[in-house]
PDB file of C-alpha atoms in Angstrom:
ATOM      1  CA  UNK S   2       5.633 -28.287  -0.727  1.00 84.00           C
ATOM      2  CA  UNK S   3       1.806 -27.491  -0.906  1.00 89.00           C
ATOM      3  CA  UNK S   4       1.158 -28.476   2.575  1.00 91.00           C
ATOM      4  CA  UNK S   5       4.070 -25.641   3.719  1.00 93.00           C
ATOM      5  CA  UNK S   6       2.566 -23.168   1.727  1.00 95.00           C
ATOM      6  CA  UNK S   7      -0.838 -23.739   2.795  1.00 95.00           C
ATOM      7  CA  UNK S   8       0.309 -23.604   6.297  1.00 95.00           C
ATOM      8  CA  UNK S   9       2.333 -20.351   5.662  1.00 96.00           C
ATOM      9  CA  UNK S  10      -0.937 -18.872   4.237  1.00 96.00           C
ATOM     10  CA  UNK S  11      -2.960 -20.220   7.416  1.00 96.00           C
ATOM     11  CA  UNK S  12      -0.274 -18.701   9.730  1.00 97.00           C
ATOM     12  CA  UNK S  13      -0.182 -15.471   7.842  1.00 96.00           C
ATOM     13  CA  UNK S  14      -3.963 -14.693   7.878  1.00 96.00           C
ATOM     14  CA  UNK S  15      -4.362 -15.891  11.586  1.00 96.00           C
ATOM     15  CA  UNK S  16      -1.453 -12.927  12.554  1.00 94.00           C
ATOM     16  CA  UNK S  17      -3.246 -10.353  10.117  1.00 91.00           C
ATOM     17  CA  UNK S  18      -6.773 -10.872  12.479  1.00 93.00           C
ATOM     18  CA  UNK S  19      -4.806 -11.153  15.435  1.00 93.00           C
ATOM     19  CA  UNK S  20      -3.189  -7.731  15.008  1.00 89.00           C
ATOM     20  CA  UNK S  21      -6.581  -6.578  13.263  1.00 89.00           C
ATOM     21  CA  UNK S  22      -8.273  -6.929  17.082  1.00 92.00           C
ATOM     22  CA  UNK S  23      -5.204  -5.897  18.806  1.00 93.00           C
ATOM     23  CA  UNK S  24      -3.825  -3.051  17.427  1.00 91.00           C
ATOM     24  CA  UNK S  25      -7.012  -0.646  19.242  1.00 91.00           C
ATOM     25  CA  UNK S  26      -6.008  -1.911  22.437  1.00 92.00           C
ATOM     26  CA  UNK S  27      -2.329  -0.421  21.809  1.00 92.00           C
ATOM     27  CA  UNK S  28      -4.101   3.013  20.143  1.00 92.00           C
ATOM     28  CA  UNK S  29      -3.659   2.493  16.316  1.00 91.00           C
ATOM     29  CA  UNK S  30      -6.493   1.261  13.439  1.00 89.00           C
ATOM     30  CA  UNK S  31      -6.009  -0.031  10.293  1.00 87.00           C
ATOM     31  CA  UNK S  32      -6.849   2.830   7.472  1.00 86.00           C
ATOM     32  CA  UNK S  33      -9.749   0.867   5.740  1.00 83.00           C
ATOM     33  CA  UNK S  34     -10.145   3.934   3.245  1.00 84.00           C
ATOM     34  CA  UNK S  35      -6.840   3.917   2.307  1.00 82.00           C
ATOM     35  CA  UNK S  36      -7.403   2.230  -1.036  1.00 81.00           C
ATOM     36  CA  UNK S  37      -9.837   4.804  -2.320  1.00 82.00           C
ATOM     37  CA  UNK S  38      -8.290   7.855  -1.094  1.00 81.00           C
ATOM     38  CA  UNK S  39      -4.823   7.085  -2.726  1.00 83.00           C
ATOM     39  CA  UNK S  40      -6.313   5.994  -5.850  1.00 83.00           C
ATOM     40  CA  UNK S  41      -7.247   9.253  -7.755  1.00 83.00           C
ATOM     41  CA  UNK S  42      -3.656  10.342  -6.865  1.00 81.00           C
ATOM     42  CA  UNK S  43      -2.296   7.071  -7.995  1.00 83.00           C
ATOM     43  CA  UNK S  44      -3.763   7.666 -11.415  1.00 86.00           C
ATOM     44  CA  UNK S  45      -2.870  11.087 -11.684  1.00 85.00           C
ATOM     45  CA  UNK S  46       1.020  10.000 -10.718  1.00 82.00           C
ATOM     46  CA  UNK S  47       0.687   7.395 -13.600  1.00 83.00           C
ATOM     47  CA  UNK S  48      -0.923   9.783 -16.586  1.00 86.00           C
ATOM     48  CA  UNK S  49       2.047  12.038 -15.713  1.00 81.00           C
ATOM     49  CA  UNK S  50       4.706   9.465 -16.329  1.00 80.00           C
ATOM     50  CA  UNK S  51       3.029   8.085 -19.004  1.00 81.00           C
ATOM     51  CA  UNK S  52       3.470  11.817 -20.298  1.00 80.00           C
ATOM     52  CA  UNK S  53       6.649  11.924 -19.607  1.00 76.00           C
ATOM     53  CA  UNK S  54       7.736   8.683 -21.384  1.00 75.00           C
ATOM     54  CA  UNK S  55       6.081   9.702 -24.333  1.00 75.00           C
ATOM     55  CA  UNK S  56       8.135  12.878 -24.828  1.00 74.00           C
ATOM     56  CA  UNK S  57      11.314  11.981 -23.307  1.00 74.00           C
ATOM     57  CA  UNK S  58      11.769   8.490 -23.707  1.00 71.00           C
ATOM     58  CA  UNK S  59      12.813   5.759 -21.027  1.00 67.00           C
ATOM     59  CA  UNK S  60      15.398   7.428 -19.519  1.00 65.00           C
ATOM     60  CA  UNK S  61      13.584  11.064 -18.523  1.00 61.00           C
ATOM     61  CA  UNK S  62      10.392   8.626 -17.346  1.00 60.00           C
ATOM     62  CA  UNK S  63      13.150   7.126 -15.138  1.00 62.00           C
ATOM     63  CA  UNK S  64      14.192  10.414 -13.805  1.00 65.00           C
ATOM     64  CA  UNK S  65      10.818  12.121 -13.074  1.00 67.00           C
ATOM     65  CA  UNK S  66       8.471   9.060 -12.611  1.00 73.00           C
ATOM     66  CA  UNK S  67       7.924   7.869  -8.895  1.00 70.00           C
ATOM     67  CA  UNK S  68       5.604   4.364  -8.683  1.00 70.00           C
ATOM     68  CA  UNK S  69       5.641   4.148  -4.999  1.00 75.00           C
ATOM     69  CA  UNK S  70       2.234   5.154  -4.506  1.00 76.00           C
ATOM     70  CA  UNK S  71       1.537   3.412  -0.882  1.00 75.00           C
ATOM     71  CA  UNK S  72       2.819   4.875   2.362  1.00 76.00           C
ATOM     72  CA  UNK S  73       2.891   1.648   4.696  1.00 73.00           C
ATOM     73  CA  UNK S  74       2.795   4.509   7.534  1.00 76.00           C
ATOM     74  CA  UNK S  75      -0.422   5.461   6.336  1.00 80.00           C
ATOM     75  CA  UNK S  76      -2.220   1.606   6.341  1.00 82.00           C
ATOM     76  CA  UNK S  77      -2.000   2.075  10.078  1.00 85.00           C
ATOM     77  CA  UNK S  78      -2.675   5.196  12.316  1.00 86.00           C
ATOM     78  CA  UNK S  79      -2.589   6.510  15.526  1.00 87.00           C
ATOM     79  CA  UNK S  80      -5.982   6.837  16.985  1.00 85.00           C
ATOM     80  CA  UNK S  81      -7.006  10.085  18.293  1.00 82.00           C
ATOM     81  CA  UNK S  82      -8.536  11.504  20.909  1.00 72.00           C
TER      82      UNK S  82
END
């Protein structure tokens, strides 16, 4: 059981570098400032639904509140020239 995991963890990261040092041959990068630009407006997105639940309950929080705050289209972008 450990051994599979361990091997599913080795297999995983050798794929991530792989595509890491492939993907500018194809035209794309990875978005290394991702992170930090999505944060403040991560934040923001949360102090609003906290809001929200506070006046309205569960319910209106459920309505209004949106957690998805990463765009997987975003993690990796075209290059341009």
């Amino acid at each position: 059981m450990i051994f599979g995991t361990l091997k599913l963890i080795v297999w995983m990261a050798g794929v991530a570098v792989i595509a890491y040092f492939a993907l500018p041959y194809v035209g794309y990068r990875v978005n290394l400032d991702y992170w930090q630009e999505r944060k403040a407006a991560c934040e923001e997105r949360l102090q609003t639904c906290q809001r929200d639940l506070i006046k309205t309950g569960i319910e209106g929080a459920k309505e209004k509140c949106d957690f998805r705050c990463v765009d997987a289209k975003s993690l990796i972008e075209k290059i341009k020239k």
